Short mmCIF file of C-alpha atoms and ligand atoms in Angstrom, two decimals:
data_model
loop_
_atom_site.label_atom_id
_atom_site.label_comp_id
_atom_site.label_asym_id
_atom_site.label_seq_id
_atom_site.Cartn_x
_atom_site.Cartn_y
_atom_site.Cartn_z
CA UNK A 739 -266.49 6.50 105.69
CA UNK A 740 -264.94 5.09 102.47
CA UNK A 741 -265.69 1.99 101.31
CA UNK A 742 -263.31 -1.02 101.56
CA UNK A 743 -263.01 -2.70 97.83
CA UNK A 744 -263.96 -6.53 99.19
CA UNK A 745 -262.13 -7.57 95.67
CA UNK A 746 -258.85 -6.94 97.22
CA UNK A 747 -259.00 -8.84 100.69
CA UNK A 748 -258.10 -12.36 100.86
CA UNK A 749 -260.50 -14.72 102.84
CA UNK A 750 -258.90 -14.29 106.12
CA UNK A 751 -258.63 -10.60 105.57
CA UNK A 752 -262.30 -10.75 104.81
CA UNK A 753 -263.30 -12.05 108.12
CA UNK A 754 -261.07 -9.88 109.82
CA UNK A 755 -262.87 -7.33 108.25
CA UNK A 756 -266.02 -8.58 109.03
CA UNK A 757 -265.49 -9.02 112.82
CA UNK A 758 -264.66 -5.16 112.99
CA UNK A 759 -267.94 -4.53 111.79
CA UNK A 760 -269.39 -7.13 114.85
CA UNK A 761 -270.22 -9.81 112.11
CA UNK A 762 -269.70 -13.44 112.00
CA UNK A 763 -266.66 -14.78 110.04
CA UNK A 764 -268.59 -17.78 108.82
CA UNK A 765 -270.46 -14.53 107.10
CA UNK A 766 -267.81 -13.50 104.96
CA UNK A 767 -267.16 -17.10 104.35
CA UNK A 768 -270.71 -16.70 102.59
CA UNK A 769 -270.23 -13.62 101.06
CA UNK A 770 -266.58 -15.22 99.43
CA UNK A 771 -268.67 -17.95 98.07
CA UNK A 772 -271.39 -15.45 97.00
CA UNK A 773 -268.56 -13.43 94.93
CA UNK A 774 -266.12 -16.42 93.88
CA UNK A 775 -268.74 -19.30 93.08
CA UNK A 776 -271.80 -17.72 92.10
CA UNK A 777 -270.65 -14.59 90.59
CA UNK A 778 -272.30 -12.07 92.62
CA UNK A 779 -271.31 -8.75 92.35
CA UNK A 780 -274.48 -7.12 94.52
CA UNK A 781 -275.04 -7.46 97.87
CA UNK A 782 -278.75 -7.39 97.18
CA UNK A 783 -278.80 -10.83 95.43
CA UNK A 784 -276.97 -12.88 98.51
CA UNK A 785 -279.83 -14.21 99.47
CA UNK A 786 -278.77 -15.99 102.25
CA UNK A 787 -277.91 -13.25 104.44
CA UNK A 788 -280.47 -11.30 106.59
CA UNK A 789 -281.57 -7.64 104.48
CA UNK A 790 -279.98 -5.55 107.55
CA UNK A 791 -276.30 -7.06 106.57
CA UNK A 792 -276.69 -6.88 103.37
CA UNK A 793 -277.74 -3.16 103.87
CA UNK A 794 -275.24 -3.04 106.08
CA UNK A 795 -272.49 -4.61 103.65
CA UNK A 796 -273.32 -2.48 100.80
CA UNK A 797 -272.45 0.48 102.39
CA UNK A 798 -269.30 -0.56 103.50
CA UNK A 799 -267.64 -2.93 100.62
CA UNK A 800 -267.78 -2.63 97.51
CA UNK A 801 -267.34 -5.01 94.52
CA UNK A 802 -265.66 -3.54 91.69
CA UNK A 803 -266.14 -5.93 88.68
CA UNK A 804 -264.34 -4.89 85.21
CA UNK A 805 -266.60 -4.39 82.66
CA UNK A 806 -266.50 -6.02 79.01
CA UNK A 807 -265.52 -3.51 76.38
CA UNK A 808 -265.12 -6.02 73.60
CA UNK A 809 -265.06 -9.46 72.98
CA UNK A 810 -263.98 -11.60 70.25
CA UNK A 811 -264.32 -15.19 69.02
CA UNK A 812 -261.81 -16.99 67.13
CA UNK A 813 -262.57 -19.79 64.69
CA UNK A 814 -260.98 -22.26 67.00
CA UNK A 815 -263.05 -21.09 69.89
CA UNK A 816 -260.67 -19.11 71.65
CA UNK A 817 -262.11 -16.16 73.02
CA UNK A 818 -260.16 -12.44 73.90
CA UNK A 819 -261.60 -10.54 76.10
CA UNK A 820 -260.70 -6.28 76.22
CA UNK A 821 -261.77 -5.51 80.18
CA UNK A 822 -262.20 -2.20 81.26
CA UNK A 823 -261.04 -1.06 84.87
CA UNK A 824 -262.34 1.47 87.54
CA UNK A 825 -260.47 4.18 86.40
CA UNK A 826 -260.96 3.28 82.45
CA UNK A 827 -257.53 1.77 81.80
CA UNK A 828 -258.05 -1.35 79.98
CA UNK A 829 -256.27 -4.93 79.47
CA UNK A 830 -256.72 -8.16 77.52
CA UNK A 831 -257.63 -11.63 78.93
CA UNK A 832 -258.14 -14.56 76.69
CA UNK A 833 -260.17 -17.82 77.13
CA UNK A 834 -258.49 -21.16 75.80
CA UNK A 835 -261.17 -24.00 75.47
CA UNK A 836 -259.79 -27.50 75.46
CA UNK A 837 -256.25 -27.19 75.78
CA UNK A 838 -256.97 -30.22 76.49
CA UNK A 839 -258.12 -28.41 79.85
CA UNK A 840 -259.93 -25.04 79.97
CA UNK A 841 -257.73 -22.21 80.40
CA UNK A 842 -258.05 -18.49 81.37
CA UNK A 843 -254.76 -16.37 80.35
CA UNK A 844 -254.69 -13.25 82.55
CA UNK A 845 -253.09 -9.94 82.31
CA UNK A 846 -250.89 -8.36 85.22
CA UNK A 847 -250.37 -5.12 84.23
CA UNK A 848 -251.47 -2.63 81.77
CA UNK A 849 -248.62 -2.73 79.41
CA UNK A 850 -245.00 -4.25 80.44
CA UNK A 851 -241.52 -2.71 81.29
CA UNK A 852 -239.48 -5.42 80.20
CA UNK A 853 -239.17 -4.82 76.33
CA UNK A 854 -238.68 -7.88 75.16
CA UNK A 855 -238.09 -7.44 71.12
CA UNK A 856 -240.36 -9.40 70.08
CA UNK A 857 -243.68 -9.12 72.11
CA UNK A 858 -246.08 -6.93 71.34
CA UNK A 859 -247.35 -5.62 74.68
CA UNK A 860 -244.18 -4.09 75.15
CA UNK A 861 -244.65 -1.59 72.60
CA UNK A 862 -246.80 0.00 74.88
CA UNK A 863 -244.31 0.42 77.90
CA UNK A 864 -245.62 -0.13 81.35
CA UNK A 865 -248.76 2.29 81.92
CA UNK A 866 -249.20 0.62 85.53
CA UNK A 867 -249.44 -2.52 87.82
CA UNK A 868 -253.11 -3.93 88.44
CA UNK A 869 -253.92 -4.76 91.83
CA UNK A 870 -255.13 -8.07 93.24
CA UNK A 871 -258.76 -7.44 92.89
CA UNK A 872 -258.18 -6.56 89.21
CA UNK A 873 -256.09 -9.68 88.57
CA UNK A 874 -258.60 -12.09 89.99
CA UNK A 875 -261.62 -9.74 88.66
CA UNK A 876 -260.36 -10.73 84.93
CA UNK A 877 -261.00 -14.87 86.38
CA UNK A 878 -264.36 -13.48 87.54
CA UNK A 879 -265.60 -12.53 84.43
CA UNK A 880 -263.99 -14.87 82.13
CA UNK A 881 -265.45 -17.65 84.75
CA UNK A 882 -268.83 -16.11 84.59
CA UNK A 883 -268.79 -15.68 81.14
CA UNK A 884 -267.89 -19.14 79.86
CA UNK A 885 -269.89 -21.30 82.30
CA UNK A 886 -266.88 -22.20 84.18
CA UNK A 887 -267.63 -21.13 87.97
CA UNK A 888 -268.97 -24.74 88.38
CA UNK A 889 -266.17 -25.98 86.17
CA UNK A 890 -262.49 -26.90 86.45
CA UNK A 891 -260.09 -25.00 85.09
CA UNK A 892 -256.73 -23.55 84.91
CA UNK A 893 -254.92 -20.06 85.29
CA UNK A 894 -252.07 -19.16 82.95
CA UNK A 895 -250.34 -15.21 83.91
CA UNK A 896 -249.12 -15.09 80.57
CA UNK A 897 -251.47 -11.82 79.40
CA UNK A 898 -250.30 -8.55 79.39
CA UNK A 899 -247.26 -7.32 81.59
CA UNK A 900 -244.81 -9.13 83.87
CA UNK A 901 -245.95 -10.97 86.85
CA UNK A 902 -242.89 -11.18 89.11
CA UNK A 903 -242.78 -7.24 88.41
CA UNK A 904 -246.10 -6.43 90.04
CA UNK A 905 -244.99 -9.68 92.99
CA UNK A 906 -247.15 -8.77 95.90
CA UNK A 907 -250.44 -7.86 93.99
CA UNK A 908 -249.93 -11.50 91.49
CA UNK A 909 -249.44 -13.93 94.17
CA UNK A 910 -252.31 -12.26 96.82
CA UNK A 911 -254.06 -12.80 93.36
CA UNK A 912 -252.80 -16.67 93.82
CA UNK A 913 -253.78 -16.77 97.14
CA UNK A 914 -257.50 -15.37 96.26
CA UNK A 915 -257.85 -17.70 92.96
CA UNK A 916 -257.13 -20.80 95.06
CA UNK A 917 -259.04 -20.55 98.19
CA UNK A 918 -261.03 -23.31 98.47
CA UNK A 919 -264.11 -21.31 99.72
CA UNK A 920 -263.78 -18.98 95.83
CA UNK A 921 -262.47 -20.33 92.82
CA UNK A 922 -260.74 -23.01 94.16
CA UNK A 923 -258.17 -23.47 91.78
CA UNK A 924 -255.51 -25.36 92.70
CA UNK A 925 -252.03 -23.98 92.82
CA UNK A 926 -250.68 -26.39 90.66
CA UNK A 927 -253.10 -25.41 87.81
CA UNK A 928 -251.72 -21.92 88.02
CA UNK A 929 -248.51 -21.17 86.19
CA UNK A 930 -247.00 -18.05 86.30
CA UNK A 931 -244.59 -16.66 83.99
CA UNK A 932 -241.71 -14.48 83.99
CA UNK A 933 -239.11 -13.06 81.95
CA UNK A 934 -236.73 -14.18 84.66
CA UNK A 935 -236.49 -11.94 87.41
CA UNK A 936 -233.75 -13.66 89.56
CA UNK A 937 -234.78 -12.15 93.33
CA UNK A 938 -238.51 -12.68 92.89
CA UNK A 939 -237.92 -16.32 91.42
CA UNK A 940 -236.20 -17.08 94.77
CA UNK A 941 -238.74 -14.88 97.20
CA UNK A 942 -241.38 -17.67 94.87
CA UNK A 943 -239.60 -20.97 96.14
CA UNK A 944 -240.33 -19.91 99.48
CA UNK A 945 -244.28 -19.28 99.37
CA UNK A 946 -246.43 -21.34 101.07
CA UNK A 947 -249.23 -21.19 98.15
CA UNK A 948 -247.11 -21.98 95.18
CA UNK A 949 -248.03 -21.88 91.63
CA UNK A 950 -246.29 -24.01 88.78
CA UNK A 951 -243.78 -21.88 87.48
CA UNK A 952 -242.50 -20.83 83.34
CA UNK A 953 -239.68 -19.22 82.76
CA UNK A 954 -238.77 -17.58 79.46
CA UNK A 955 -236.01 -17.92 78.19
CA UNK A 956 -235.80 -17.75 74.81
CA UNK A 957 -232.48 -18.50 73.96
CA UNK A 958 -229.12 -20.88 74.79
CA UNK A 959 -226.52 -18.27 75.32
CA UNK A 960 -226.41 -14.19 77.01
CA UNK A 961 -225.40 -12.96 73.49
CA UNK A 962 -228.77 -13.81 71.59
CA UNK A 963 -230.47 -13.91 75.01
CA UNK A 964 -229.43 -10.00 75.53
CA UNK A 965 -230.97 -9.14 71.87
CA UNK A 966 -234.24 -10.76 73.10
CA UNK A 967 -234.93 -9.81 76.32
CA UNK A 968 -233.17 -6.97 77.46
CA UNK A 969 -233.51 -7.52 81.37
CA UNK A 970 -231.02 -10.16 80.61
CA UNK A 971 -228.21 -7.53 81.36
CA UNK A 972 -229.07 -7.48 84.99
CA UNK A 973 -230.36 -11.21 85.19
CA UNK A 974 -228.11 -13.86 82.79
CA UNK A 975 -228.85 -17.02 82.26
CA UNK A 976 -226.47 -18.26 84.29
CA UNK A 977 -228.28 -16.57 87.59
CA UNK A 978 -231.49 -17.63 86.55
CA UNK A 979 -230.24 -21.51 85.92
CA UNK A 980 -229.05 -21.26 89.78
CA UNK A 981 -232.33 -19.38 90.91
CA UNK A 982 -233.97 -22.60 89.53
CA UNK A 983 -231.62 -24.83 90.96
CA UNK A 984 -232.29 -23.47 94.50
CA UNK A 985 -235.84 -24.54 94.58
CA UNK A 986 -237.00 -27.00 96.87
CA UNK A 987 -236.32 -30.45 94.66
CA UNK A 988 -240.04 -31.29 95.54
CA UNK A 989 -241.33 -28.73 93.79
CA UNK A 990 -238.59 -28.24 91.22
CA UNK A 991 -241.10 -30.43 88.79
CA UNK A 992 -243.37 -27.45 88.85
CA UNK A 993 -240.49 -25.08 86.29
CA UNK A 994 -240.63 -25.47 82.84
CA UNK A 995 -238.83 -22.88 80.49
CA UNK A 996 -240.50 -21.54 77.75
CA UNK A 997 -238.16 -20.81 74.75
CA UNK A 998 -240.03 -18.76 71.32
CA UNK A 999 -238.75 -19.66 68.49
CA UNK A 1000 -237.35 -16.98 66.04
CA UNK A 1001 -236.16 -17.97 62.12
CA UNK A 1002 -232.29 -17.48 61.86
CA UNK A 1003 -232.05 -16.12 65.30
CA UNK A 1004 -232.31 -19.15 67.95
CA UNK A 1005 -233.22 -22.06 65.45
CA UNK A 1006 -230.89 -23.87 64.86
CA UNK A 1007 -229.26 -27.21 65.40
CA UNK A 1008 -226.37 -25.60 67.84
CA UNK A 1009 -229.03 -23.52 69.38
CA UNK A 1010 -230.72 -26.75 70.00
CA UNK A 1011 -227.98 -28.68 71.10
CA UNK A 1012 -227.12 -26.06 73.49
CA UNK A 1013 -230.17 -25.66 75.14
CA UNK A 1014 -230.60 -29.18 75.97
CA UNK A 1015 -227.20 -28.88 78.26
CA UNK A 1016 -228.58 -25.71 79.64
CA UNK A 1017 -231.42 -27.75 81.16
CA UNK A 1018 -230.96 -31.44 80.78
CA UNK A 1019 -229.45 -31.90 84.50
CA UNK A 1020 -232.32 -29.26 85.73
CA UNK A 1021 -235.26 -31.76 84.52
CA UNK A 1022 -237.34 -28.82 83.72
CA UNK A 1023 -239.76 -29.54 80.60
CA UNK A 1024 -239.15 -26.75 77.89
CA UNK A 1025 -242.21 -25.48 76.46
CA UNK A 1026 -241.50 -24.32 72.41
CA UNK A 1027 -243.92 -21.30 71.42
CA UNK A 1028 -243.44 -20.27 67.67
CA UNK A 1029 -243.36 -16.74 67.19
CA UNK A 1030 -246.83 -15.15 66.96
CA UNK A 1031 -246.17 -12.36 64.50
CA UNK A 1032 -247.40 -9.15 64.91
CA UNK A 1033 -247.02 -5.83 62.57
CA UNK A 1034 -244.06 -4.01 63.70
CA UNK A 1035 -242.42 -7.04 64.89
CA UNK A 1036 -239.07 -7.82 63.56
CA UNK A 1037 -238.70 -11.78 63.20
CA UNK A 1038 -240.15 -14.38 61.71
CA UNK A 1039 -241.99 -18.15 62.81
CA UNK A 1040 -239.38 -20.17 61.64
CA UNK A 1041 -241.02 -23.38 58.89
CA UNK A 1042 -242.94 -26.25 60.85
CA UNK A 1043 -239.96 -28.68 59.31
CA UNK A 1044 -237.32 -26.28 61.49
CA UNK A 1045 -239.94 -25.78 64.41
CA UNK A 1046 -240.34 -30.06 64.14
CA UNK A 1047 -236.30 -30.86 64.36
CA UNK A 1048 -235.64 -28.28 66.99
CA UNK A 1049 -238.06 -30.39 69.07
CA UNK A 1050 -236.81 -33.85 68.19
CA UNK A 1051 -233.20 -32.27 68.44
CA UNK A 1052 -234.14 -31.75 72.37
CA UNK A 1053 -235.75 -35.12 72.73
CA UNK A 1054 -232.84 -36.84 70.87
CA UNK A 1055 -230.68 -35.09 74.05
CA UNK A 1056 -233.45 -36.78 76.85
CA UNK A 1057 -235.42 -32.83 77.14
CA UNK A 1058 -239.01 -33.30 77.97
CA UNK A 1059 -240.42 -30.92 75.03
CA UNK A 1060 -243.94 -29.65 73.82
CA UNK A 1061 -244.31 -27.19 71.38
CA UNK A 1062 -247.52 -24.37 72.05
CA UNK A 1063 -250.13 -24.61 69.58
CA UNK A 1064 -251.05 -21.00 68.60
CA UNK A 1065 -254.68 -20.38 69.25
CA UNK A 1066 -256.68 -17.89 68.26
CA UNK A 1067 -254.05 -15.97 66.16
CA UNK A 1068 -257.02 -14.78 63.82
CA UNK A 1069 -258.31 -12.38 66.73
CA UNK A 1070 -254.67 -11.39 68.25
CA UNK A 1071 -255.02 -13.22 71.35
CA UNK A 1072 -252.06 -15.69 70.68
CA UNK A 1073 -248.78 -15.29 73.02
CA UNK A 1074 -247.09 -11.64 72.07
CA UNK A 1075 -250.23 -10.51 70.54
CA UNK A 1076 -252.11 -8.62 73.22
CA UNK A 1077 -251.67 -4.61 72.92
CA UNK A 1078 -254.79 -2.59 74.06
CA UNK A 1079 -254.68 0.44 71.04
CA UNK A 1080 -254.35 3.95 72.81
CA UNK A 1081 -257.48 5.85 71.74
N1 LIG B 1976 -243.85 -11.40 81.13
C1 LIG B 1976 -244.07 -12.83 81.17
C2 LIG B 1976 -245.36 -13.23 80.45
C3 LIG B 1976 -245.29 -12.95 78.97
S1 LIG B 1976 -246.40 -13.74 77.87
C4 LIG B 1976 -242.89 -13.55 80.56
O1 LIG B 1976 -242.02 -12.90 80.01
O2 LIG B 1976 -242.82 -14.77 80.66
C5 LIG B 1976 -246.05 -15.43 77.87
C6 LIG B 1976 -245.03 -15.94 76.84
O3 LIG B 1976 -245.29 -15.49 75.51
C7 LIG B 1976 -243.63 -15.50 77.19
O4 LIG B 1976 -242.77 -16.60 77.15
C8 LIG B 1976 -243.33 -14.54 76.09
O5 LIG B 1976 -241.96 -14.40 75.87
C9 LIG B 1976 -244.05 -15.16 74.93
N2 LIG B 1976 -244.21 -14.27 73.78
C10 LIG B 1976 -244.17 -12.91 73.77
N3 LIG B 1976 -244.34 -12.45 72.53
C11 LIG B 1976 -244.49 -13.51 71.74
C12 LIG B 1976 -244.72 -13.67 70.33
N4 LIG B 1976 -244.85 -12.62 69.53
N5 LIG B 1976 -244.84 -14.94 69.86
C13 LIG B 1976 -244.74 -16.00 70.68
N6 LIG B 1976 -244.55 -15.90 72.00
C14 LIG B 1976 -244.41 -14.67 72.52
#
């Protein structure tokens, strides 16, 4: 009989799982807390279940764990992680100490689709979607890794690939990062982003479990945006303004749009201006990232004077505007920089 991969199953799955085998549920309620908070990935160590279940268990779950195939430290403490997976593919994840919370930046898929012009990880086209187990497996190790499975922290799907491309596998990955009885982390400290797939954003303002939500959008009008992003033929700005528009007003506060800034291409003061009329009556906060560059990448980070009065250009116009530190750009790990090398 195969084995069922225990990674993949949501808590209530779990139990359902469990009572097919004639066990208790408030056993796989142990075993989730076994996994999730303590970083088990043996049946033998679960101490608190009797040696015939855990026998038992072990020949009917597994828990497939990816494995660290490299990890590097930047000089601001950011940490990249290269995971391998079951079948040897492999993907990034990053650890962001103190941003001013602690934050774990996950990858969806190995590689991307989307071909955005200037992000790295689409150089390597989409090599395939990682499953829910794999997703959350990435949180698992980083957790374990940096002392956090006591700890607070958040979730940013902002690695490799595009979330709202691989839909069902990232938010059963939501669903499984925020149970109370794993992780725990709270929906609102996970923010997923997207390139701005119109249908999914909607099918996401109707889940029950909902992460915050960034959008990239990268530039003011369909012209530049098209240059940029290239899915922006089938989903313009105009249809993902309305997407946003359409979620519930309760939760609209949980959008922001996230807008990388290019020298000469979408810097400037009418760039600027037009932005902040794009968004000003949406009251979504617009997050600035300065390009990461990247050999083989064809722009440059605009000067921190030009980076400085696009900000105050959108605050001048009543835009709630941050602008994203780089860290750890000295080990590749910064936004746009994560490409696993084919060997
Ligand atoms: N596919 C998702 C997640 C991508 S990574 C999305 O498109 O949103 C998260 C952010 O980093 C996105 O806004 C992405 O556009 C941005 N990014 C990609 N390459 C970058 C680079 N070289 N420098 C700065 N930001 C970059």
């Amino acid at each position: 009989m195969p084995q069922i991969e225990l990674t993949e199953l949501t808590l209530p799955e779990l139990e359902d799982a469990f009572a097919q085998l004639g066990l208790e549920r408030y056993r796989a309620r142990q075993v989730f807390q076994w996994v999730y908070r303590r970083g088990a990935c043996d049946f033998d160590l679960m101490t608190s279940l009797p040696a015939a279940h855990r026998r038992l268990l072990a020949a009917r779950f597994r828990v497939s764990t990816p494995s660290i195939a490299r990890r590097d430290v930047s000089g601001d403490g950011t940490e990249k992680f290269l995971l391998e997976l079951q079948d040897g593919r492999r993907v990034e994840s990053v650890f962001i100490p103190r941003t001013p919370h602690q934050t774990l930046c996950l990858s969806t898929q190995v590689g991307c689709a989307m071909g955005c012009t200037f992000c790295l990880t689409a150089t390597m086209g989409l090599v395939r979607n990682l499953t829910a187990g794999e997703i959350v497996g990435q949180a698992r190790v980083l957790a374990r890794e940096t002392d956090l499975l006591e700890s607070r922290f958040n979730i940013v799907f902002m690695g490799m690939g595009e979330p709202l491309h691989n839909y069902d596998a990232t938010m059963a990955a939501v669903r499984i990062l925020a149970d109370g009885q794993g992780l725990a982390v709270h929906p609102r400290r996970i923010t997923v982003s997207t390139v701005g797939l119109v249908p999914a954003i909607e099918r996401l303002a109707a889940e029950e479990v909902m992460p915050r939500l960034a959008v990239s959008l990268h530039a003011p009008t369909d012209e530049q945006r098209q240059a940029l992003v290239p899915v922006n033929r089938k989903y313009p700005i105009a249809e993902i303004v309305g997407a946003c528009r359409r979620f519930p007003p309760a939760r609209r506060d949980r959008i922001t749009f996230e807008y990388v800034l290019l020298a000469g291409v979408n810097d400037s003061p009418d760039d600027a201006r037009r932005l902040a009329a794009l968004v000003r009556d949406l009251r979504v906060k617009v997050n600035l990232i300065p390009l990461n560059p990247a050999e083989g990448i064809p722009y440059e980070r605009p000067s921190d004077e030009r980076i400085d009065a696009f900000g105050r250009a959108l605050a001048g116009r009543g835009v709630t505007v941050m602008v994203r530190r780089s860290r750890g750009r000295d080990i590749r790990a910064a936004c746009g920089q994560l490409a696993v090398a084919r060997e």
